[in-house]
Tab-separated table of C-alpha atoms and ligand atoms in Angstrom:
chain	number	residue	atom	x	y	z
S	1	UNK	CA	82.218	133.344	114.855
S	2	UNK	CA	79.375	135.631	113.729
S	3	UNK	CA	80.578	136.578	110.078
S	4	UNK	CA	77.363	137.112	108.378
S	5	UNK	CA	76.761	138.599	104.878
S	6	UNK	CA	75.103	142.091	104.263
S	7	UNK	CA	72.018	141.251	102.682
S	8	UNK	CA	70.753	138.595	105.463
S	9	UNK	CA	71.488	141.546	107.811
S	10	UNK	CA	69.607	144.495	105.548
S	11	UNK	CA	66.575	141.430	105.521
S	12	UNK	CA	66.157	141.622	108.956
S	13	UNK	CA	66.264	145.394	109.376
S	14	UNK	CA	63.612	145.444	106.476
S	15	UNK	CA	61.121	142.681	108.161
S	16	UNK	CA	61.504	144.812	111.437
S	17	UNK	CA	62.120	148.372	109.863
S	18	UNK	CA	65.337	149.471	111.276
S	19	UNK	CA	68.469	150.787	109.945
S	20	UNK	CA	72.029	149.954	110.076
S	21	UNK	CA	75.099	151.942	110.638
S	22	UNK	CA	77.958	151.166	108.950
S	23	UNK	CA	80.823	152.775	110.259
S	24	UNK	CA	84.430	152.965	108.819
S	25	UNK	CA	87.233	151.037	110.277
S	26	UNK	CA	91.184	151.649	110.306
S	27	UNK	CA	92.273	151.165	113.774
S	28	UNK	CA	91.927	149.297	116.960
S	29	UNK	CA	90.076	152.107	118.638
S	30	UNK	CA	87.305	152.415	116.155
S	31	UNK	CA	86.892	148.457	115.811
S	32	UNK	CA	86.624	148.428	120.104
S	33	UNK	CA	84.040	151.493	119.927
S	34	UNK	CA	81.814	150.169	117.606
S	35	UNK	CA	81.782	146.675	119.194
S	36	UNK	CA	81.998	147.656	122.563
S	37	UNK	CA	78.325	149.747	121.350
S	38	UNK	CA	77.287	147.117	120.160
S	39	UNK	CA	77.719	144.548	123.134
S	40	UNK	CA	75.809	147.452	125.154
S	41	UNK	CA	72.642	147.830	122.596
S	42	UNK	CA	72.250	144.278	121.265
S	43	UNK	CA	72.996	145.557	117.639
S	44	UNK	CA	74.037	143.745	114.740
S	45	UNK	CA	77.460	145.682	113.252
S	46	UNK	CA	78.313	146.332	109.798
S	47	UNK	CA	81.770	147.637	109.800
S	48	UNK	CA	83.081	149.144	106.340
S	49	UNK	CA	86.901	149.327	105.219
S	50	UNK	CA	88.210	151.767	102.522
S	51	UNK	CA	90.789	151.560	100.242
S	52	UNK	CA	92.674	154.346	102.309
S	53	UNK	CA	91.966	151.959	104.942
S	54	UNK	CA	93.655	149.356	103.571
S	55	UNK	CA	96.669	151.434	102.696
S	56	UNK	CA	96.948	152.941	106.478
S	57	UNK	CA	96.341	149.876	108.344
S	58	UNK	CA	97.681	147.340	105.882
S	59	UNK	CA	95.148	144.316	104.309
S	60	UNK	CA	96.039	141.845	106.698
S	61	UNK	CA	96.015	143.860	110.064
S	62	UNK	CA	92.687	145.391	109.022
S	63	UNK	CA	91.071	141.762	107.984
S	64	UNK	CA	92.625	140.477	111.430
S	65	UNK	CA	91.353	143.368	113.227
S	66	UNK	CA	87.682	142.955	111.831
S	67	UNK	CA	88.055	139.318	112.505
S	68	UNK	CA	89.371	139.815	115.959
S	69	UNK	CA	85.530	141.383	116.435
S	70	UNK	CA	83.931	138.405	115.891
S	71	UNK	CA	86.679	136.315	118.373
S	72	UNK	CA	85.802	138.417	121.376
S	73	UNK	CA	82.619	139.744	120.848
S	74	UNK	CA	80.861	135.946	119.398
S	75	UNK	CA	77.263	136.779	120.213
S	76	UNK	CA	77.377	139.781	117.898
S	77	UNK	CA	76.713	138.877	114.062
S	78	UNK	CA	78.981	140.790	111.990
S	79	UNK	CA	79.173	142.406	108.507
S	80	UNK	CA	83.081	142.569	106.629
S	81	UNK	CA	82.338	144.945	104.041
S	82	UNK	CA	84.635	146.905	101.376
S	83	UNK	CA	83.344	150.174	100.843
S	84	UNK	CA	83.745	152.212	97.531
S	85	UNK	CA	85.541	149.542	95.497
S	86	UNK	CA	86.567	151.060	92.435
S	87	UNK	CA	86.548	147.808	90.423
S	88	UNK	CA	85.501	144.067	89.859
S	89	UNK	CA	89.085	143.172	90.921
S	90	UNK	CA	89.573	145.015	93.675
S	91	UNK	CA	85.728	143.452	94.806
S	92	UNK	CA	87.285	140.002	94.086
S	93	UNK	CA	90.246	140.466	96.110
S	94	UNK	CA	88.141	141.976	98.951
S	95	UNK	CA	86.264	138.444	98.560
S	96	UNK	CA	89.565	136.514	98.703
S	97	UNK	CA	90.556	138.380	102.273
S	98	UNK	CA	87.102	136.821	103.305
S	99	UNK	CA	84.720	140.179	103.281
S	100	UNK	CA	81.015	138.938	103.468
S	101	UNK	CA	79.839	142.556	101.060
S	102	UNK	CA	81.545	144.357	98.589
S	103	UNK	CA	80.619	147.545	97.280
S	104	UNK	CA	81.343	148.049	93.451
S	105	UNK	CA	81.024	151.612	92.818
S	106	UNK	CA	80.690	152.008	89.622
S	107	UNK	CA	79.193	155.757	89.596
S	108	UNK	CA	82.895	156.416	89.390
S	109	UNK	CA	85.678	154.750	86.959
S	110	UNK	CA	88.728	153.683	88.576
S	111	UNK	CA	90.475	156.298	89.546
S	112	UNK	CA	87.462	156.932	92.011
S	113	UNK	CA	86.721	160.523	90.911
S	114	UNK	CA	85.741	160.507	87.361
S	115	UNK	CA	81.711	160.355	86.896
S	116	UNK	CA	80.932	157.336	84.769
S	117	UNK	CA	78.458	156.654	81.990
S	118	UNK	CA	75.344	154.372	82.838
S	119	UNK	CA	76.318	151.325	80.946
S	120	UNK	CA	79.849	151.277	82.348
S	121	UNK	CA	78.448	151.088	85.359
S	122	UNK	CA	75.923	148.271	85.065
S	123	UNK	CA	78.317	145.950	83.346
S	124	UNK	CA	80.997	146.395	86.091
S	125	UNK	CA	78.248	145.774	88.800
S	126	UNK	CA	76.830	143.406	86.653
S	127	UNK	CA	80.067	141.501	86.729
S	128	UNK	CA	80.615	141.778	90.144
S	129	UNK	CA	77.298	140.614	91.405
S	130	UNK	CA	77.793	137.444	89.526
S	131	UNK	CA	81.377	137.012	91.304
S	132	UNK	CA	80.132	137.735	94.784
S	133	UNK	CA	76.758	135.509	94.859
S	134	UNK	CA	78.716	132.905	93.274
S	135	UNK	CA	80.937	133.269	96.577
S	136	UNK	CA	77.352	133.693	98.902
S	137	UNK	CA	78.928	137.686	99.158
S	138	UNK	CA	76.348	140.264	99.573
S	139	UNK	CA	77.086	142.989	96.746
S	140	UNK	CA	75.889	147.309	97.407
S	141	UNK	CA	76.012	149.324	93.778
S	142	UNK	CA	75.824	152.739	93.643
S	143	UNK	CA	73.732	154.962	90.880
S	144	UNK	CA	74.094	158.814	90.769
S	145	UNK	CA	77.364	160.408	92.440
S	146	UNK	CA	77.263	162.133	95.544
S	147	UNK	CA	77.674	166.435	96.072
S	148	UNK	CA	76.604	168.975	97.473
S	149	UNK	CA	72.970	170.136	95.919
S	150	UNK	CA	73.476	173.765	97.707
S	151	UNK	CA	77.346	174.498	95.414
S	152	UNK	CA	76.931	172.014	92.774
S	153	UNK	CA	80.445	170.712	93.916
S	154	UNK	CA	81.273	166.976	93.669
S	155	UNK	CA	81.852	165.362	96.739
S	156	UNK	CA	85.551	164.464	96.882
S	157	UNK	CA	87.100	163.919	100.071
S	158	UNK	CA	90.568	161.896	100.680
S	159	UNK	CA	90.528	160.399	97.185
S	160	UNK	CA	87.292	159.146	97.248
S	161	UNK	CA	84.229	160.752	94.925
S	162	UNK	CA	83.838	162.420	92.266
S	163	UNK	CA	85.784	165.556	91.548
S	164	UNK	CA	84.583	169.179	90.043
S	165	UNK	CA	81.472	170.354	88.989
S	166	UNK	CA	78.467	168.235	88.454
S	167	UNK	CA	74.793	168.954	87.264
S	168	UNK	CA	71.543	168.863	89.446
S	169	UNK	CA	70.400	164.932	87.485
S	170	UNK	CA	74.116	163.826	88.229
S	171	UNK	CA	73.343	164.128	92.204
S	172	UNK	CA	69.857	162.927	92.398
S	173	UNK	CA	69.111	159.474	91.776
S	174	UNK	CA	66.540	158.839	89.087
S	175	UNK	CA	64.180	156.099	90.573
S	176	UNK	CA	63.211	154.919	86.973
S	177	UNK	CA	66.903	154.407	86.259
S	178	UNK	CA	67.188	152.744	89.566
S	179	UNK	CA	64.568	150.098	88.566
S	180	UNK	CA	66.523	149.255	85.382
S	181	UNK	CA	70.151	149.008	87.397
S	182	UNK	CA	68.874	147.236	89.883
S	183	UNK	CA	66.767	144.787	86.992
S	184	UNK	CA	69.933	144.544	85.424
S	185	UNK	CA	72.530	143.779	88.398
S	186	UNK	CA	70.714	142.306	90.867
S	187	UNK	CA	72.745	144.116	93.473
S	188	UNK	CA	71.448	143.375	97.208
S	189	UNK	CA	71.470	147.243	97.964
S	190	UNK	CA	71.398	150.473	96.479
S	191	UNK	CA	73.820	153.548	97.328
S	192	UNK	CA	71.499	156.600	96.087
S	193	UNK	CA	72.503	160.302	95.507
S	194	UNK	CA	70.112	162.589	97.487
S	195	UNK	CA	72.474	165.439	98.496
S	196	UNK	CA	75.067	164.207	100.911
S	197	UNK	CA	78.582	163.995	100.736
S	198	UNK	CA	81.578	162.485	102.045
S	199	UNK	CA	83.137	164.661	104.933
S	200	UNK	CA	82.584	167.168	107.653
S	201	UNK	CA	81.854	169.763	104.797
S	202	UNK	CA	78.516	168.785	103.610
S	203	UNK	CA	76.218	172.319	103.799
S	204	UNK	CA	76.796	175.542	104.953
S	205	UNK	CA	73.320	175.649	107.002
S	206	UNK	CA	71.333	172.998	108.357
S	207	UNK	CA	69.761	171.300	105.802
S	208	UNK	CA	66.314	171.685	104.143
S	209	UNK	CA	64.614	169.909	101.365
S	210	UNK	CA	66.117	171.719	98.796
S	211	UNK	CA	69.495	170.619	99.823
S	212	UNK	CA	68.797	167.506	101.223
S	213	UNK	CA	66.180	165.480	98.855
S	214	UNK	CA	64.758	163.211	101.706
S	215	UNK	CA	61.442	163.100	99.325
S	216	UNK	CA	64.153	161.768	96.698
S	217	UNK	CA	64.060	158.311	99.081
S	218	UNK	CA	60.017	157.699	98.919
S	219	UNK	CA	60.315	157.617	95.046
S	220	UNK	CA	62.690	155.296	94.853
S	221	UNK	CA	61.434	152.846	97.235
S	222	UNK	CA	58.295	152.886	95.703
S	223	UNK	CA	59.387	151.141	92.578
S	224	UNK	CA	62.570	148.898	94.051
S	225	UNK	CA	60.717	147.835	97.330
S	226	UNK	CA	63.191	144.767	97.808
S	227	UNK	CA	66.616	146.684	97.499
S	228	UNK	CA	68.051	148.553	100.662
S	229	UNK	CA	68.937	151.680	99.848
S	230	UNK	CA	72.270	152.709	101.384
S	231	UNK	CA	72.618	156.602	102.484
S	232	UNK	CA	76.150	157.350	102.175
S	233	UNK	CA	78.113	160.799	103.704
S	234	UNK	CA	75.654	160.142	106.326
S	235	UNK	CA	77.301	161.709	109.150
S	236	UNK	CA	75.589	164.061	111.478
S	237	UNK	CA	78.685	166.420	112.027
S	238	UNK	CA	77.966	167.244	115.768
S	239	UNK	CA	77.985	170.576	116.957
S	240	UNK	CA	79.517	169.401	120.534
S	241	UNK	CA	82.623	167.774	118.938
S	242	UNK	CA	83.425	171.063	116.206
S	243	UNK	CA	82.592	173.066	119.644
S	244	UNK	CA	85.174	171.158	121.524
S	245	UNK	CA	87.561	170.467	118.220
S	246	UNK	CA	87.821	174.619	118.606
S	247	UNK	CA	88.119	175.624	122.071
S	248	UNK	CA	90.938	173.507	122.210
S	249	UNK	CA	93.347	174.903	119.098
S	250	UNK	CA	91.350	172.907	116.051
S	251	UNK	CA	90.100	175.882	113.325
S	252	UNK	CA	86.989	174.306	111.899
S	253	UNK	CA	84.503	176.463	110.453
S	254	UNK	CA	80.980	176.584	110.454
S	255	UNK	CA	79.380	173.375	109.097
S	256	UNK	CA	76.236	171.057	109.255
S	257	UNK	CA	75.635	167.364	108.461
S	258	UNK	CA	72.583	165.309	107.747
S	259	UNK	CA	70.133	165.352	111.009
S	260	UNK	CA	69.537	162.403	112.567
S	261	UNK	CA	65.830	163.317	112.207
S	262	UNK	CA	66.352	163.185	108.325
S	263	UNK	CA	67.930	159.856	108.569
S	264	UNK	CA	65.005	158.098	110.494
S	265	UNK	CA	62.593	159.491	108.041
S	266	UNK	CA	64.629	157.596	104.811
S	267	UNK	CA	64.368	154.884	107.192
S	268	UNK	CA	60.956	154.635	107.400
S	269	UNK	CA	61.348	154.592	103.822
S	270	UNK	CA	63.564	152.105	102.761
S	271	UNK	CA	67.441	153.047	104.052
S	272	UNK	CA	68.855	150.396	105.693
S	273	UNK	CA	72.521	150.834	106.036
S	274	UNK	CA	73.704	154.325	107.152
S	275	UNK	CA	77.470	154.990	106.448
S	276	UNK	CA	79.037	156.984	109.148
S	277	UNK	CA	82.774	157.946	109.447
S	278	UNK	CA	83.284	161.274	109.584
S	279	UNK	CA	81.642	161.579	113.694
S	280	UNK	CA	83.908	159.373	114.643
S	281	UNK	CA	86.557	160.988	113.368
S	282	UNK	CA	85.438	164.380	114.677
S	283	UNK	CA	84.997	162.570	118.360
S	284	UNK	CA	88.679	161.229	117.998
S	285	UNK	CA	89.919	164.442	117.256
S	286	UNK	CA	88.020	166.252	119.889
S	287	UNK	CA	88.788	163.861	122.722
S	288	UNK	CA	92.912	163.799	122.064
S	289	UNK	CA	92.552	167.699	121.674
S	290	UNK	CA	91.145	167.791	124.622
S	291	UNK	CA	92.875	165.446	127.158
S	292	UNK	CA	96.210	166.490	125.951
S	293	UNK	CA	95.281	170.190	126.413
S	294	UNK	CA	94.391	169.176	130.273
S	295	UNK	CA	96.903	166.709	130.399
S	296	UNK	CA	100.393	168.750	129.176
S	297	UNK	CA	102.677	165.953	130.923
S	298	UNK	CA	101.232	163.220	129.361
S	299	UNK	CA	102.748	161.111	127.072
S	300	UNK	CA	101.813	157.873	127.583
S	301	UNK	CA	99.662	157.172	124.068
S	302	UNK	CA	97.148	154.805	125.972
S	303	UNK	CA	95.584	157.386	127.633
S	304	UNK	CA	94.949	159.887	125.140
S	305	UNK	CA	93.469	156.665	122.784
S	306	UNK	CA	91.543	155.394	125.401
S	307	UNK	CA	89.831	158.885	125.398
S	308	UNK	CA	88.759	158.642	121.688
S	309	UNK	CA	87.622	155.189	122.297
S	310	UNK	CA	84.775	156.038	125.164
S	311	UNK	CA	83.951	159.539	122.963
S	312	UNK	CA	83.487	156.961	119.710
S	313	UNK	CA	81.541	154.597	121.938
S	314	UNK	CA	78.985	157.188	122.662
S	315	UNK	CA	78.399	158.260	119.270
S	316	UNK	CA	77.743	154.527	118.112
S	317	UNK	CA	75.548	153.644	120.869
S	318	UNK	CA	73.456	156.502	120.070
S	319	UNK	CA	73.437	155.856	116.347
S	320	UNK	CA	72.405	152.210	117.480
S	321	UNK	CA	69.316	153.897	119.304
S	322	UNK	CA	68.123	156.217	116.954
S	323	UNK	CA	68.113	153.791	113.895
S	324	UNK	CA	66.401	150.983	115.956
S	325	UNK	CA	69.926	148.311	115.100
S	326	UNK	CA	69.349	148.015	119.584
S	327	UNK	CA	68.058	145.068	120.696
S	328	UNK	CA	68.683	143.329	117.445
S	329	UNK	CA	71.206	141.441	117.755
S	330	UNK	CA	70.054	138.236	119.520
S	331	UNK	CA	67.213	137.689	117.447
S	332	UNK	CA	69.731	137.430	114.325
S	333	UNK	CA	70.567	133.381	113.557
S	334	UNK	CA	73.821	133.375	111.273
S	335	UNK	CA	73.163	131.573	107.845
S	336	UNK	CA	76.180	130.628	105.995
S	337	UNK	CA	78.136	132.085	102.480
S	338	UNK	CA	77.208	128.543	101.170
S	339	UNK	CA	73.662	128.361	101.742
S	340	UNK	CA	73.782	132.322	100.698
S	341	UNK	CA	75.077	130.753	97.195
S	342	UNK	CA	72.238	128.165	96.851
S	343	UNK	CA	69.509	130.696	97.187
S	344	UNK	CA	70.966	132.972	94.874
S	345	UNK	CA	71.250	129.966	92.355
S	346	UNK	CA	67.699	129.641	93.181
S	347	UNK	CA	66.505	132.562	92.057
S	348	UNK	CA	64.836	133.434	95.420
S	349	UNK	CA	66.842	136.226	96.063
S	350	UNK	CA	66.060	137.983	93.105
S	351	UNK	CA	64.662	142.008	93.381
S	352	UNK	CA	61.419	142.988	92.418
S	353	UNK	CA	60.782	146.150	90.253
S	354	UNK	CA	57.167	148.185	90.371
U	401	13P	O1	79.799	157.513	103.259
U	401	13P	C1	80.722	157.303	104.022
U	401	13P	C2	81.622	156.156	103.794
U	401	13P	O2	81.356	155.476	102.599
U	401	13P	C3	81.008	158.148	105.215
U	401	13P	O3	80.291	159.352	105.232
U	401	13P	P1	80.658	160.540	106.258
U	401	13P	O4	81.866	161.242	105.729
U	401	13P	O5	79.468	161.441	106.269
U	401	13P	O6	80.892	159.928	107.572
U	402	G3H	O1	84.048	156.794	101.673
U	402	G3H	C1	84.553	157.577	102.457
U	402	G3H	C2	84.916	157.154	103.821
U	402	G3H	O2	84.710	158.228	104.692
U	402	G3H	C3	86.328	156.646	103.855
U	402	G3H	O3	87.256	157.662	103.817
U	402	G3H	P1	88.815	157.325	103.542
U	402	G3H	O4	88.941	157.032	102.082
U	402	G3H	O5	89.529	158.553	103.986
U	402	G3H	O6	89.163	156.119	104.372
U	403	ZN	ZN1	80.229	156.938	94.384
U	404	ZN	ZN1	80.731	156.601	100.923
């Protein structure tokens, strides 16, 4: 079994200079997808679950479902990660289940839409960090709270991010306040605010600097070299799949998401884990639109599932390509949570600040 944490993952993308997707998880069909992408490329997987995961799937089939990965797929190493936890506790109980990451979110209090003051959120990361490398458990913190730059609208979407109105410094992540979190929390990597958010609805045209502060990226780097910066609402939104979504009955309107072009550029400067869920979600829906529009007699679920699995498939393999995860795999030798621990205790994992 190939259970590996985050951060010896994000190391290896640094050395070599390649990113990660992380893609959302909630049912068998996304879990085969990803890994069946990643058998074909040779990538290393990092596969996120939510806390509306959790509550559509259920704790235990999701863990056993992740786990089931790393059964029948044993060459591939493997990331368990919690995305957007909303406290220490729920991180800890994550780390209970057997995750190998957690992300404490502490941008946003618990209720997971309510924009947090600074100090709140280093001491909850703070606390967490300690928890998780005590455990060997890689640990992602987020600073600044993702929205759209173009309406000044918070990014909430299904319960998670924050909610209303927030200012122009609330969505940009300040990379001298950056040094000092990450100084302070020693968290493995770093979710940054640079525009995106959560969904298919992330701007209204496609994307230029003003609206999508790729520059943002270089200025953080610069001064926390060591922590991987994590691009969040990350998904491309493809024009094929809203194209597809509509001709067959879906009413979608016009909407971009963040270029893959953009993405390889904060790669060459410091991203390392790209969370993706939304195109997956869009190729689900477009492929069961689509089949069951050709296929009226149908009604054998398999069919229509096995569908979304191949149009998933694509869109992972491609996102394997275009961050340069391909061809990693192999070259990736699993170390263990408990040797993770000792060079924590060591100090040698510790960040470095310019
Ligand atoms: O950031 C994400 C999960 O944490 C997913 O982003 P998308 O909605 O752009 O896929
Ligand atoms: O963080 C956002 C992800 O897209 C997960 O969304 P979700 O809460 O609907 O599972
Ligand atoms: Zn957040
Ligand atoms: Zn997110």
């Amino acid at each position: 079994m190939a259970l590996i944490s985050m951060r010896q993952l994000l190391d290896h993308a640094a050395e070599h200079g390649y990113g990660v997707p992380a893609f959302n998880v909630n049912n068998l069909e996304q879990m085969r997808a990803i890994m069946e992408a990643a058998d074909q490329t040779n990538s290393p997987v990092i596969v996120q679950a939510s806390a509306g995961a959790r509550k559509y799937a259920g704790a235990p089939f999701l863990r056993h479902l992740i786990l089931a990965a790393t059964e029948e797929f044993p060459h591939i190493p493997l990331v368990m990660h919690q995305d957007h936890g909303t406290s220490p506790s729920v991180c800890q109980r994550s780390i209970q289940l057997g995750f190998s990451s957690v992300m404490m979110d502490g941008s946003l209090g618990e209720d997971g839409k309510t924009p947090t003051e600074y100090e709140y959120n280093v001491d909850v990361t703070r606390r967490t960090v300690d928890m998780a490398h005590a455990c060997g458990v890689s640990v992602e913190g987020e600073l600044g709270c993702l929205g759209s730059l173009e309406s000044g609208q918070a990014g909430e979407e299904d319960g998670i991010g924050a909610s209303g109105t927030l200012t122009h410094d609330q969505m940009l992540t300040d990379p001298e306040e950056a040094a000092d979190f990450v100084k302070r929390t020693k968290v493995d990597a770093l979710a940054i605010a640079i525009g995106t958010s959560h969904g298919a609805y992330k701007f209204t045209r496609p994307p230029t600097g003003d609206i999508l502060a790729i520059e943002q990226i270089k200025a953080i780097h610069a001064r926390i070299p060591d922590t991987h910066l994590v691009m969040h609402g990350s998904s491309s939104v493809p024009q094929e799949w809203l194209q597809i979504i509509n001709e067959y009955g879906g009413e979608i309107p016009e909407t971009y998401g963040v270029p893959v072009e953009e993405i390889q550029e904060g790669i060459k400067h410091g991203v390392r884990k790209v969370n993706v869920d939304t195109d997956l979600r869009l190729a689900s829906t477009g492929a069961v639109r689509r089949f069951l529009a050709h296929n009226k007699a149908e009604f054998d679920p398999r069919k229509f599932l096995k569908e979304t699995v191949s149009a998933m498939r694509d869109i992972c393999i491609a996102r394997y390509e275009a961050f340069g995860t391909a061809g990693n795999a192999d070259k990736i030798k699993p170390i263990s949570l408990e040797t993770m621990y000792q060079r924590y205790e060591a100090g040698e994992m510790d960040p470095r600040i310019k």
